[in-house]
Amino acid sequence: MDPLSRPWPPFALGTYAEERELFQLLQIMLEELLIHKPEDPIQYMINHLEQHNDDAPRICVLGPPASGKTTVAMWLCKRLDAIRISQETLLFKETLKLAEEAKAHKESKQKIPNALWANLIQERLSNVDCIKQGWILEGFPENQEQAWMLQSAGIIPRHVVVLYASDTVLIERNSGKRLDPLTEVLTYVRTRHRSAAPFTPRILFCGPPGSGKSLQAALIAQKYDVVNICCGQLLKEAVAGKTKVGELVKPYIDNGYPVPDPLCVRILAERLSALDCLTHGWVLHGFPRDIEQGEELQKSQIAPNRVFFFNLPHESIMERLSQRRIDPITGERYHTTFRPAPTPEIQARLRQNPRDQEENVEKRVEAYYRNVKELEGFYEDAFYVNADQDPHIVFEFIESCIIKPIPLKKVTSL
């Protein structure tokens, strides 16, 4: 069954497209269309999908004489199973139609025109071995004009390796006395460029009570215009709105019992498929609290692309929560240490939420740490936040992780 024909929620299709790098594929195909301008664009794209391997290496290795271009190119070809292409291999490739014309220039001691080189390279790269395995182009282009010729012919490398060395080193190499390590080059050409795909944030905050998840979610939502989703608040809104699912949730909330996971996931899936979440992205906190809930989210195609675990020492949790107070008249929140009431009158009427009593905080913290290890294993690419810092420092760290490229994962067949 075609995965796209499944009755998936709208937000799942965005996840599907990101994981399979569909934007990058469309970007590559659009570049090919603009360069080659085929008479039949649809058939051209079909042929591209059938023939091209967009993951195959496309590398130029450049540098002065004796800089090690040939050594590096041959070594990369061996490691990456790619095809090495140099001026020498092109001239003596008998199956290339333009090779004889280029050799005639060389034999008559005439300079081979840049346009001829570009056409010769284009002809070689159109062979099936280069398409399937990728290529390492050694020593070309040598100047800006040649680079423009290649680009005009639609030959655009993913990586360009330029080898530099002092004159002394070049002389030593030329006499066979010296060879630089190659591992840095291999590391570079195996890197993937940052995706230019539109990024829709799907952020998940996990952490013990009092670790600042709600505050950081509000800051992220305010700066990046994503939707702030608190699972507990969402359940209360469903009850207050007297929706059908809210009527199912109401008895649990009224009696202080946990709302069953299927009901939570149902409400979350409905909210996350709303237009504002699909358009702007979201930051979710308060769910999941254990691996079972995480698996329920996954089954519903709710897949965050940034997960954060907040770490906070036990004594800091107790200090933050057990000293919180609320003014029953104004609803203003205070803290006996960090934000005391401004007047004795307000101080006298402050009340403590039963949830913030020490024994209840201890139970909530114990429940979190009982499940967090399995949840961390479930979200193995998560970021870890030291929440025992100034909130602005915590925010800066979270922000730096959000704007990083989305991690590339191996896509499994569906």
mmCIF file of C-alpha atoms in Angstrom:
data_model
loop_
_atom_site.group_PDB
_atom_site.id
_atom_site.type_symbol
_atom_site.label_atom_id
_atom_site.label_comp_id
_atom_site.label_asym_id
_atom_site.label_seq_id
_atom_site.Cartn_x
_atom_site.Cartn_y
_atom_site.Cartn_z
ATOM 1 C CA MET A 1 0.000 0.000 0.000
ATOM 2 C CA ASP A 2 1.259 3.459 -0.921
ATOM 3 C CA PRO A 3 2.173 5.221 2.357
ATOM 4 C CA LEU A 4 0.686 8.493 1.108
ATOM 5 C CA SER A 5 -2.695 6.815 0.493
ATOM 6 C CA ARG A 6 -3.082 6.039 4.190
ATOM 7 C CA PRO A 7 -5.564 8.131 6.193
ATOM 8 C CA TRP A 8 -2.781 9.945 8.069
ATOM 9 C CA PRO A 9 -3.410 13.208 9.929
ATOM 10 C CA PRO A 10 -2.129 16.306 8.062
ATOM 11 C CA PHE A 11 0.816 16.878 10.395
ATOM 12 C CA ALA A 12 2.084 13.345 9.677
ATOM 13 C CA LEU A 13 2.529 14.181 5.985
ATOM 14 C CA GLY A 14 4.919 16.990 6.925
ATOM 15 C CA THR A 15 6.944 14.532 8.993
ATOM 16 C CA TYR A 16 6.944 12.051 6.097
ATOM 17 C CA ALA A 17 8.230 14.733 3.691
ATOM 18 C CA GLU A 18 10.994 15.907 6.067
ATOM 19 C CA GLU A 19 12.251 12.395 6.834
ATOM 20 C CA ARG A 20 12.454 11.481 3.145
ATOM 21 C CA GLU A 21 14.019 14.824 2.157
ATOM 22 C CA LEU A 22 11.347 15.473 -0.470
ATOM 23 C CA PHE A 23 12.113 19.204 -0.468
ATOM 24 C CA GLN A 24 15.760 18.530 -1.326
ATOM 25 C CA LEU A 25 14.684 16.182 -4.127
ATOM 26 C CA LEU A 26 12.376 18.812 -5.606
ATOM 27 C CA GLN A 27 15.117 21.424 -5.256
ATOM 28 C CA ILE A 28 17.588 19.251 -7.194
ATOM 29 C CA MET A 29 15.036 18.519 -9.913
ATOM 30 C CA LEU A 30 14.184 22.209 -10.258
ATOM 31 C CA GLU A 31 17.888 23.039 -10.645
ATOM 32 C CA GLU A 32 18.164 20.418 -13.384
ATOM 33 C CA LEU A 33 15.127 21.837 -15.191
ATOM 34 C CA LEU A 34 16.478 25.399 -15.067
ATOM 35 C CA ILE A 35 19.889 24.318 -16.365
ATOM 36 C CA HIS A 36 18.839 21.909 -19.128
ATOM 37 C CA LYS A 37 15.450 23.425 -20.096
ATOM 38 C CA PRO A 38 14.067 20.164 -21.570
ATOM 39 C CA GLU A 39 11.237 20.298 -24.093
ATOM 40 C CA ASP A 40 9.236 17.810 -22.012
ATOM 41 C CA PRO A 41 9.799 18.718 -18.319
ATOM 42 C CA ILE A 42 7.544 15.953 -16.958
ATOM 43 C CA GLN A 43 9.314 13.174 -18.844
ATOM 44 C CA TYR A 44 12.678 14.706 -17.917
ATOM 45 C CA MET A 45 11.795 14.550 -14.206
ATOM 46 C CA ILE A 46 10.596 10.965 -14.572
ATOM 47 C CA ASN A 47 13.909 10.032 -16.198
ATOM 48 C CA HIS A 48 15.767 11.852 -13.419
ATOM 49 C CA LEU A 49 13.977 9.835 -10.739
ATOM 50 C CA GLU A 50 14.622 6.575 -12.596
ATOM 51 C CA GLN A 51 18.294 7.165 -13.396
ATOM 52 C CA HIS A 52 19.842 9.516 -10.888
ATOM 53 C CA ASN A 53 21.257 8.743 -7.492
ATOM 54 C CA ASP A 54 21.207 12.063 -5.675
ATOM 55 C CA ASP A 55 23.093 10.577 -2.728
ATOM 56 C CA ALA A 56 26.087 9.642 -4.885
ATOM 57 C CA PRO A 57 29.244 11.736 -4.296
ATOM 58 C CA ARG A 58 29.958 14.650 -6.625
ATOM 59 C CA ILE A 59 33.383 16.031 -5.684
ATOM 60 C CA CYS A 60 36.010 18.281 -7.240
ATOM 61 C CA VAL A 61 39.586 17.940 -5.989
ATOM 62 C CA LEU A 62 41.679 21.000 -6.841
ATOM 63 C CA GLY A 63 45.151 22.278 -6.044
ATOM 64 C CA PRO A 64 48.558 23.237 -7.481
ATOM 65 C CA PRO A 65 50.894 20.672 -9.100
ATOM 66 C CA ALA A 66 52.268 18.107 -6.622
ATOM 67 C CA SER A 67 49.650 19.084 -4.021
ATOM 68 C CA GLY A 68 48.389 15.510 -3.908
ATOM 69 C CA LYS A 69 45.270 15.781 -6.085
ATOM 70 C CA THR A 70 45.728 12.382 -7.693
ATOM 71 C CA THR A 71 46.499 10.658 -4.402
ATOM 72 C CA VAL A 72 43.489 12.229 -2.693
ATOM 73 C CA ALA A 73 41.177 11.530 -5.642
ATOM 74 C CA MET A 74 42.214 7.864 -5.918
ATOM 75 C CA TRP A 75 41.921 7.393 -2.164
ATOM 76 C CA LEU A 76 38.427 8.922 -2.106
ATOM 77 C CA CYS A 77 37.341 6.769 -5.037
ATOM 78 C CA LYS A 78 38.430 3.673 -3.148
ATOM 79 C CA ARG A 79 36.667 4.733 0.062
ATOM 80 C CA LEU A 80 33.466 6.003 -1.570
ATOM 81 C CA ASP A 81 33.319 3.549 -4.498
ATOM 82 C CA ALA A 82 33.110 6.499 -6.907
ATOM 83 C CA ILE A 83 34.509 7.034 -10.413
ATOM 84 C CA ARG A 84 37.721 9.062 -10.760
ATOM 85 C CA ILE A 85 37.757 11.507 -13.663
ATOM 86 C CA SER A 86 40.842 13.456 -14.714
ATOM 87 C CA GLN A 87 42.030 15.071 -17.936
ATOM 88 C CA GLU A 88 44.106 11.967 -18.687
ATOM 89 C CA THR A 89 41.258 9.494 -18.128
ATOM 90 C CA LEU A 90 38.958 11.606 -20.306
ATOM 91 C CA LEU A 91 41.388 11.777 -23.253
ATOM 92 C CA PHE A 92 41.898 8.023 -23.286
ATOM 93 C CA LYS A 93 38.280 6.997 -22.757
ATOM 94 C CA GLU A 94 37.630 5.417 -26.156
ATOM 95 C CA THR A 95 33.846 5.406 -25.813
ATOM 96 C CA LEU A 96 33.656 9.207 -25.552
ATOM 97 C CA LYS A 97 32.817 10.846 -28.883
ATOM 98 C CA LEU A 98 34.593 14.091 -28.030
ATOM 99 C CA ALA A 99 37.799 12.419 -26.831
ATOM 100 C CA GLU A 100 39.283 12.216 -30.335
ATOM 101 C CA GLU A 101 38.656 15.919 -30.935
ATOM 102 C CA ALA A 102 40.331 16.818 -27.641
ATOM 103 C CA LYS A 103 43.315 14.544 -28.371
ATOM 104 C CA ALA A 104 43.730 16.181 -31.788
ATOM 105 C CA HIS A 105 44.135 19.567 -30.070
ATOM 106 C CA LYS A 106 46.650 18.095 -27.654
ATOM 107 C CA GLU A 107 48.701 16.326 -30.346
ATOM 108 C CA SER A 108 48.921 19.516 -32.379
ATOM 109 C CA LYS A 109 50.060 21.281 -29.184
ATOM 110 C CA GLN A 110 47.013 23.490 -29.158
ATOM 111 C CA LYS A 111 45.181 24.387 -25.973
ATOM 112 C CA ILE A 112 41.998 22.386 -25.559
ATOM 113 C CA PRO A 113 39.109 24.916 -25.427
ATOM 114 C CA ASN A 114 37.281 25.235 -22.119
ATOM 115 C CA ALA A 115 33.949 24.556 -23.812
ATOM 116 C CA LEU A 116 35.311 21.283 -25.226
ATOM 117 C CA TRP A 117 36.536 20.214 -21.783
ATOM 118 C CA ALA A 118 33.135 20.995 -20.280
ATOM 119 C CA ASN A 119 31.310 19.042 -22.997
ATOM 120 C CA LEU A 120 33.728 16.128 -22.627
ATOM 121 C CA ILE A 121 33.185 16.029 -18.859
ATOM 122 C CA GLN A 122 29.428 16.286 -19.327
ATOM 123 C CA GLU A 123 29.507 13.362 -21.770
ATOM 124 C CA ARG A 124 31.519 11.253 -19.295
ATOM 125 C CA LEU A 125 29.285 12.079 -16.341
ATOM 126 C CA SER A 126 26.206 11.009 -18.290
ATOM 127 C CA ASN A 127 27.525 7.424 -18.317
ATOM 128 C CA VAL A 128 25.653 5.051 -16.045
ATOM 129 C CA ASP A 129 28.637 4.303 -13.788
ATOM 130 C CA CYS A 130 29.014 7.976 -12.844
ATOM 131 C CA ILE A 131 25.275 8.356 -12.340
ATOM 132 C CA LYS A 132 25.006 5.363 -10.011
ATOM 133 C CA GLN A 133 28.330 5.534 -8.163
ATOM 134 C CA GLY A 134 29.108 9.238 -8.219
ATOM 135 C CA TRP A 135 32.318 10.888 -9.349
ATOM 136 C CA ILE A 136 35.558 12.530 -8.218
ATOM 137 C CA LEU A 137 36.690 15.200 -10.714
ATOM 138 C CA GLU A 138 40.433 15.742 -10.342
ATOM 139 C CA GLY A 139 42.155 19.002 -11.306
ATOM 140 C CA PHE A 140 39.178 20.616 -13.001
ATOM 141 C CA PRO A 141 38.070 23.409 -13.143
ATOM 142 C CA GLU A 142 41.389 25.253 -13.236
ATOM 143 C CA ASN A 143 39.950 28.772 -13.543
ATOM 144 C CA GLN A 144 36.747 30.761 -13.231
ATOM 145 C CA GLU A 145 35.804 30.397 -16.897
ATOM 146 C CA GLN A 146 36.015 26.611 -16.671
ATOM 147 C CA ALA A 147 33.906 26.685 -13.507
ATOM 148 C CA TRP A 148 31.247 28.691 -15.331
ATOM 149 C CA MET A 149 31.382 26.244 -18.238
ATOM 150 C CA LEU A 150 30.753 23.329 -15.884
ATOM 151 C CA GLN A 151 27.900 25.119 -14.165
ATOM 152 C CA SER A 152 26.314 26.014 -17.499
ATOM 153 C CA ALA A 153 26.486 22.342 -18.435
ATOM 154 C CA GLY A 154 24.641 21.436 -15.224
ATOM 155 C CA ILE A 155 27.714 19.981 -13.503
ATOM 156 C CA ILE A 156 27.524 21.182 -9.898
ATOM 157 C CA PRO A 157 29.695 19.394 -7.311
ATOM 158 C CA ARG A 158 28.424 18.903 -3.757
ATOM 159 C CA HIS A 159 31.915 19.270 -2.285
ATOM 160 C CA VAL A 160 35.018 21.070 -3.520
ATOM 161 C CA VAL A 161 38.319 20.062 -1.933
ATOM 162 C CA VAL A 162 41.101 22.620 -2.463
ATOM 163 C CA LEU A 163 44.563 21.445 -1.409
ATOM 164 C CA TYR A 164 47.028 24.031 -0.149
ATOM 165 C CA ALA A 165 50.732 23.642 0.698
ATOM 166 C CA SER A 166 53.862 25.778 0.922
ATOM 167 C CA ASP A 167 56.385 25.814 -1.914
ATOM 168 C CA THR A 168 58.829 23.790 0.211
ATOM 169 C CA VAL A 169 56.276 21.090 0.862
ATOM 170 C CA LEU A 170 55.262 20.984 -2.814
ATOM 171 C CA ILE A 171 58.907 20.462 -3.836
ATOM 172 C CA GLU A 172 59.303 17.684 -1.273
ATOM 173 C CA ARG A 173 56.148 15.996 -2.457
ATOM 174 C CA ASN A 174 57.166 16.310 -6.071
ATOM 175 C CA SER A 175 60.297 14.370 -5.246
ATOM 176 C CA GLY A 176 58.256 11.714 -3.466
ATOM 177 C CA LYS A 177 59.362 12.528 0.078
ATOM 178 C CA ARG A 178 56.134 13.643 1.695
ATOM 179 C CA LEU A 179 52.400 12.766 1.816
ATOM 180 C CA ASP A 180 49.765 14.474 3.963
ATOM 181 C CA PRO A 181 47.090 12.558 5.923
ATOM 182 C CA LEU A 182 43.802 12.078 4.078
ATOM 183 C CA THR A 183 41.318 11.561 6.884
ATOM 184 C CA GLU A 184 40.246 15.230 7.030
ATOM 185 C CA VAL A 185 39.330 15.207 3.356
ATOM 186 C CA LEU A 186 37.216 12.072 3.763
ATOM 187 C CA THR A 187 35.418 13.561 6.767
ATOM 188 C CA TYR A 188 34.631 16.703 4.795
ATOM 189 C CA VAL A 189 33.197 15.027 1.706
ATOM 190 C CA ARG A 190 31.026 12.777 3.844
ATOM 191 C CA THR A 191 29.310 15.773 5.444
ATOM 192 C CA ARG A 192 25.836 16.756 4.356
ATOM 193 C CA HIS A 193 24.974 20.357 3.582
ATOM 194 C CA ARG A 194 22.339 21.986 5.739
ATOM 195 C CA SER A 195 18.899 21.517 4.266
ATOM 196 C CA ALA A 196 17.210 24.610 2.840
ATOM 197 C CA ALA A 197 13.841 22.970 3.421
ATOM 198 C CA PRO A 198 11.236 25.047 5.249
ATOM 199 C CA PHE A 199 11.520 24.107 8.915
ATOM 200 C CA THR A 200 8.329 23.658 10.919
ATOM 201 C CA PRO A 201 9.310 23.367 14.606
ATOM 202 C CA ARG A 202 7.796 20.439 16.472
ATOM 203 C CA ILE A 203 9.330 20.789 19.923
ATOM 204 C CA LEU A 204 8.846 18.595 22.978
ATOM 205 C CA PHE A 205 9.871 19.572 26.519
ATOM 206 C CA CYS A 206 10.243 16.847 29.162
ATOM 207 C CA GLY A 207 11.391 17.432 32.720
ATOM 208 C CA PRO A 208 10.538 17.171 36.406
ATOM 209 C CA PRO A 209 8.008 19.540 37.981
ATOM 210 C CA GLY A 210 9.465 22.964 38.621
ATOM 211 C CA SER A 211 12.161 22.677 35.935
ATOM 212 C CA GLY A 212 10.816 25.613 33.903
ATOM 213 C CA LYS A 213 9.166 23.844 30.970
ATOM 214 C CA SER A 214 6.148 26.156 30.940
ATOM 215 C CA LEU A 215 8.271 29.312 31.073
ATOM 216 C CA GLN A 216 10.614 28.186 28.296
ATOM 217 C CA ALA A 217 7.678 27.071 26.138
ATOM 218 C CA ALA A 218 6.120 30.523 26.538
ATOM 219 C CA LEU A 219 9.407 32.232 25.586
ATOM 220 C CA ILE A 220 9.884 30.026 22.513
ATOM 221 C CA ALA A 221 6.264 30.520 21.442
ATOM 222 C CA GLN A 222 6.550 34.276 21.822
ATOM 223 C CA LYS A 223 9.794 34.642 19.851
ATOM 224 C CA TYR A 224 9.178 32.116 17.068
ATOM 225 C CA ASP A 225 5.387 32.356 16.802
ATOM 226 C CA VAL A 226 4.882 28.633 17.415
ATOM 227 C CA VAL A 227 1.823 27.310 19.252
ATOM 228 C CA ASN A 228 2.299 26.647 22.972
ATOM 229 C CA ILE A 229 0.571 23.369 23.868
ATOM 230 C CA CYS A 230 0.282 22.302 27.516
ATOM 231 C CA CYS A 231 -1.404 18.916 27.740
ATOM 232 C CA GLY A 232 -2.974 19.625 31.153
ATOM 233 C CA GLN A 233 -4.369 22.951 29.977
ATOM 234 C CA LEU A 234 -5.655 21.322 26.796
ATOM 235 C CA LEU A 235 -7.626 18.782 28.851
ATOM 236 C CA LYS A 236 -9.168 21.540 30.977
ATOM 237 C CA GLU A 237 -10.145 23.480 27.854
ATOM 238 C CA ALA A 238 -11.816 20.374 26.421
ATOM 239 C CA VAL A 239 -13.881 20.030 29.599
ATOM 240 C CA ALA A 240 -14.729 23.747 29.731
ATOM 241 C CA GLY A 241 -15.763 23.697 26.080
ATOM 242 C CA LYS A 242 -18.169 20.813 26.778
ATOM 243 C CA THR A 243 -16.968 18.927 23.733
ATOM 244 C CA LYS A 244 -17.784 15.257 23.297
ATOM 245 C CA VAL A 245 -14.277 14.174 24.240
ATOM 246 C CA GLY A 246 -14.330 16.755 27.033
ATOM 247 C CA GLU A 247 -17.344 15.016 28.556
ATOM 248 C CA LEU A 248 -15.309 11.793 28.614
ATOM 249 C CA VAL A 249 -12.395 13.573 30.299
ATOM 250 C CA LYS A 250 -14.472 15.460 32.907
ATOM 251 C CA PRO A 251 -15.042 12.602 35.396
ATOM 252 C CA TYR A 252 -11.306 11.929 35.618
ATOM 253 C CA ILE A 253 -10.392 15.573 36.236
ATOM 254 C CA ASP A 254 -13.249 16.105 38.731
ATOM 255 C CA ASN A 255 -12.146 13.117 40.779
ATOM 256 C CA GLY A 256 -8.395 13.787 40.517
ATOM 257 C CA TYR A 257 -7.622 10.681 38.457
ATOM 258 C CA PRO A 258 -5.163 10.506 35.525
ATOM 259 C CA VAL A 259 -6.853 10.891 32.160
ATOM 260 C CA PRO A 260 -6.366 7.674 30.098
ATOM 261 C CA ASP A 261 -3.640 7.905 27.476
ATOM 262 C CA PRO A 262 -5.938 7.280 24.461
ATOM 263 C CA LEU A 263 -8.071 10.281 25.426
ATOM 264 C CA CYS A 264 -5.002 12.499 25.888
ATOM 265 C CA VAL A 265 -3.562 11.461 22.528
ATOM 266 C CA ARG A 266 -6.927 11.948 20.821
ATOM 267 C CA ILE A 267 -7.173 15.524 22.085
ATOM 268 C CA LEU A 268 -3.514 16.246 21.267
ATOM 269 C CA ALA A 269 -3.810 14.841 17.732
ATOM 270 C CA GLU A 270 -6.868 16.983 17.059
ATOM 271 C CA ARG A 271 -5.155 20.125 18.352
ATOM 272 C CA LEU A 272 -1.867 19.511 16.537
ATOM 273 C CA SER A 273 -3.683 19.014 13.229
ATOM 274 C CA ALA A 274 -5.223 22.489 13.479
ATOM 275 C CA LEU A 275 -4.102 25.015 10.873
ATOM 276 C CA ASP A 276 -2.039 27.162 13.260
ATOM 277 C CA CYS A 277 0.031 24.169 14.410
ATOM 278 C CA LEU A 278 0.535 22.914 10.859
ATOM 279 C CA THR A 279 1.565 26.377 9.655
ATOM 280 C CA HIS A 280 3.673 27.689 12.533
ATOM 281 C CA GLY A 281 4.723 24.549 14.422
ATOM 282 C CA TRP A 282 4.298 23.797 18.108
ATOM 283 C CA VAL A 283 6.003 23.311 21.458
ATOM 284 C CA LEU A 284 4.452 20.606 23.655
ATOM 285 C CA HIS A 285 4.960 20.009 27.378
ATOM 286 C CA GLY A 286 3.189 17.878 29.985
ATOM 287 C CA PHE A 287 2.990 14.798 27.735
ATOM 288 C CA PRO A 288 4.395 12.163 27.363
ATOM 289 C CA ARG A 289 5.341 11.287 30.933
ATOM 290 C CA ASP A 290 6.423 7.686 30.260
ATOM 291 C CA ILE A 291 7.438 5.445 27.383
ATOM 292 C CA GLU A 292 3.922 4.080 26.905
ATOM 293 C CA GLN A 293 2.623 7.581 26.276
ATOM 294 C CA GLY A 294 5.548 8.255 23.947
ATOM 295 C CA GLU A 295 4.652 5.158 21.936
ATOM 296 C CA GLU A 296 1.014 6.276 21.779
ATOM 297 C CA LEU A 297 2.136 9.602 20.308
ATOM 298 C CA GLN A 298 4.294 7.812 17.761
ATOM 299 C CA LYS A 299 1.405 5.570 16.703
ATOM 300 C CA SER A 300 -0.669 8.703 16.124
ATOM 301 C CA GLN A 301 2.094 10.093 13.849
ATOM 302 C CA ILE A 302 2.934 12.885 16.322
ATOM 303 C CA ALA A 303 6.688 13.108 15.791
ATOM 304 C CA PRO A 304 8.678 15.943 17.402
ATOM 305 C CA ASN A 305 11.839 17.026 15.575
ATOM 306 C CA ARG A 306 13.390 18.573 18.711
ATOM 307 C CA VAL A 307 13.191 16.911 22.120
ATOM 308 C CA PHE A 308 14.610 18.464 25.293
ATOM 309 C CA PHE A 309 15.055 16.893 28.730
ATOM 310 C CA PHE A 310 15.345 19.423 31.554
ATOM 311 C CA ASN A 311 17.639 18.434 34.422
ATOM 312 C CA LEU A 312 17.236 20.035 37.853
ATOM 313 C CA PRO A 313 18.643 18.905 41.256
ATOM 314 C CA HIS A 314 16.123 17.625 43.791
ATOM 315 C CA GLU A 315 16.820 20.428 46.274
ATOM 316 C CA SER A 316 16.221 23.061 43.588
ATOM 317 C CA ILE A 317 12.908 21.449 42.662
ATOM 318 C CA MET A 318 11.759 21.536 46.281
ATOM 319 C CA GLU A 319 12.912 25.126 46.724
ATOM 320 C CA ARG A 320 11.110 26.304 43.603
ATOM 321 C CA LEU A 321 7.795 24.538 44.206
ATOM 322 C CA SER A 322 7.266 24.270 47.957
ATOM 323 C CA GLN A 323 7.701 28.040 48.393
ATOM 324 C CA ARG A 324 5.293 29.083 45.653
ATOM 325 C CA ARG A 325 2.223 31.032 46.744
ATOM 326 C CA ILE A 326 -0.797 32.577 44.996
ATOM 327 C CA ASP A 327 -2.942 35.601 45.769
ATOM 328 C CA PRO A 328 -6.561 34.325 45.727
ATOM 329 C CA ILE A 329 -7.868 37.806 44.954
ATOM 330 C CA THR A 330 -5.636 38.879 42.050
ATOM 331 C CA GLY A 331 -4.351 35.479 40.919
ATOM 332 C CA GLU A 332 -0.786 36.851 41.091
ATOM 333 C CA ARG A 333 1.948 34.299 41.823
ATOM 334 C CA TYR A 334 4.698 34.854 44.398
ATOM 335 C CA HIS A 335 7.650 32.979 45.860
ATOM 336 C CA THR A 336 8.719 33.374 49.450
ATOM 337 C CA THR A 337 12.408 33.604 48.463
ATOM 338 C CA PHE A 338 12.652 34.778 44.869
ATOM 339 C CA ARG A 339 9.538 36.969 44.599
ATOM 340 C CA PRO A 340 8.040 37.788 48.004
ATOM 341 C CA ALA A 341 4.746 39.661 48.357
ATOM 342 C CA PRO A 342 5.292 43.427 48.247
ATOM 343 C CA THR A 343 3.129 44.243 51.307
ATOM 344 C CA PRO A 344 2.172 42.544 54.626
ATOM 345 C CA GLU A 345 -1.487 42.724 53.566
ATOM 346 C CA ILE A 346 -0.864 40.648 50.432
ATOM 347 C CA GLN A 347 1.472 38.349 52.370
ATOM 348 C CA ALA A 348 -1.290 37.565 54.859
ATOM 349 C CA ARG A 349 -3.777 36.383 52.239
ATOM 350 C CA LEU A 350 -1.438 34.225 50.134
ATOM 351 C CA ARG A 351 -2.337 30.545 49.734
ATOM 352 C CA GLN A 352 -0.401 27.449 48.671
ATOM 353 C CA ASN A 353 -1.648 25.150 45.935
ATOM 354 C CA PRO A 354 -2.033 21.645 47.411
ATOM 355 C CA ARG A 355 0.087 20.354 44.541
ATOM 356 C CA ASP A 356 3.003 22.414 45.869
ATOM 357 C CA GLN A 357 2.960 20.909 49.343
ATOM 358 C CA GLU A 358 6.220 19.064 50.000
ATOM 359 C CA GLU A 359 4.713 15.582 50.225
ATOM 360 C CA ASN A 360 2.858 16.050 46.927
ATOM 361 C CA VAL A 361 5.927 17.481 45.186
ATOM 362 C CA GLU A 362 7.935 14.455 46.368
ATOM 363 C CA LYS A 363 5.366 12.110 44.796
ATOM 364 C CA ARG A 364 5.396 13.975 41.474
ATOM 365 C CA VAL A 365 9.199 14.042 41.339
ATOM 366 C CA GLU A 366 9.432 10.349 42.201
ATOM 367 C CA ALA A 367 6.921 9.499 39.454
ATOM 368 C CA TYR A 368 8.963 11.484 36.908
ATOM 369 C CA TYR A 369 12.289 9.839 37.704
ATOM 370 C CA ARG A 370 10.688 6.414 37.772
ATOM 371 C CA ASN A 371 9.895 6.729 34.053
ATOM 372 C CA VAL A 372 12.418 9.160 32.633
ATOM 373 C CA LYS A 373 15.214 6.688 31.791
ATOM 374 C CA GLU A 374 13.012 4.684 29.439
ATOM 375 C CA LEU A 375 11.683 7.888 27.923
ATOM 376 C CA GLU A 376 15.236 9.154 27.319
ATOM 377 C CA GLY A 377 16.022 5.895 25.555
ATOM 378 C CA PHE A 378 12.913 6.320 23.408
ATOM 379 C CA TYR A 379 13.994 9.824 22.310
ATOM 380 C CA GLU A 380 17.657 8.971 21.778
ATOM 381 C CA ASP A 381 18.507 12.129 19.794
ATOM 382 C CA ALA A 382 17.264 14.466 22.526
ATOM 383 C CA PHE A 383 19.081 17.507 23.908
ATOM 384 C CA TYR A 384 19.742 17.827 27.648
ATOM 385 C CA VAL A 385 19.239 21.131 29.410
ATOM 386 C CA ASN A 386 20.799 22.272 32.677
ATOM 387 C CA ALA A 387 17.675 23.954 34.078
ATOM 388 C CA ASP A 388 19.433 25.071 37.289
ATOM 389 C CA GLN A 389 20.482 28.372 35.684
ATOM 390 C CA ASP A 390 19.097 31.787 34.909
ATOM 391 C CA PRO A 391 16.030 31.311 32.640
ATOM 392 C CA HIS A 392 17.568 33.508 29.933
ATOM 393 C CA ILE A 393 20.688 31.320 29.779
ATOM 394 C CA VAL A 394 18.477 28.241 29.525
ATOM 395 C CA PHE A 395 16.500 29.896 26.738
ATOM 396 C CA GLU A 396 19.646 30.746 24.757
ATOM 397 C CA PHE A 397 20.783 27.118 24.903
ATOM 398 C CA ILE A 398 17.382 25.823 23.779
ATOM 399 C CA GLU A 399 17.274 28.385 20.992
ATOM 400 C CA SER A 400 20.716 27.343 19.722
ATOM 401 C CA CYS A 401 19.549 23.721 19.485
ATOM 402 C CA ILE A 402 16.317 24.618 17.723
ATOM 403 C CA ILE A 403 18.043 26.477 14.890
ATOM 404 C CA LYS A 404 20.509 23.636 14.242
ATOM 405 C CA PRO A 405 19.844 21.457 11.176
ATOM 406 C CA ILE A 406 17.366 18.655 11.673
ATOM 407 C CA PRO A 407 19.291 15.426 12.373
ATOM 408 C CA LEU A 408 19.388 13.103 9.389
ATOM 409 C CA LYS A 409 17.981 9.698 10.232
ATOM 410 C CA LYS A 410 17.958 6.463 8.329
ATOM 411 C CA VAL A 411 14.527 6.080 6.781
ATOM 412 C CA THR A 412 12.919 2.701 7.169
ATOM 413 C CA SER A 413 10.507 1.387 4.546
ATOM 414 C CA LEU A 414 6.819 1.541 5.380
#
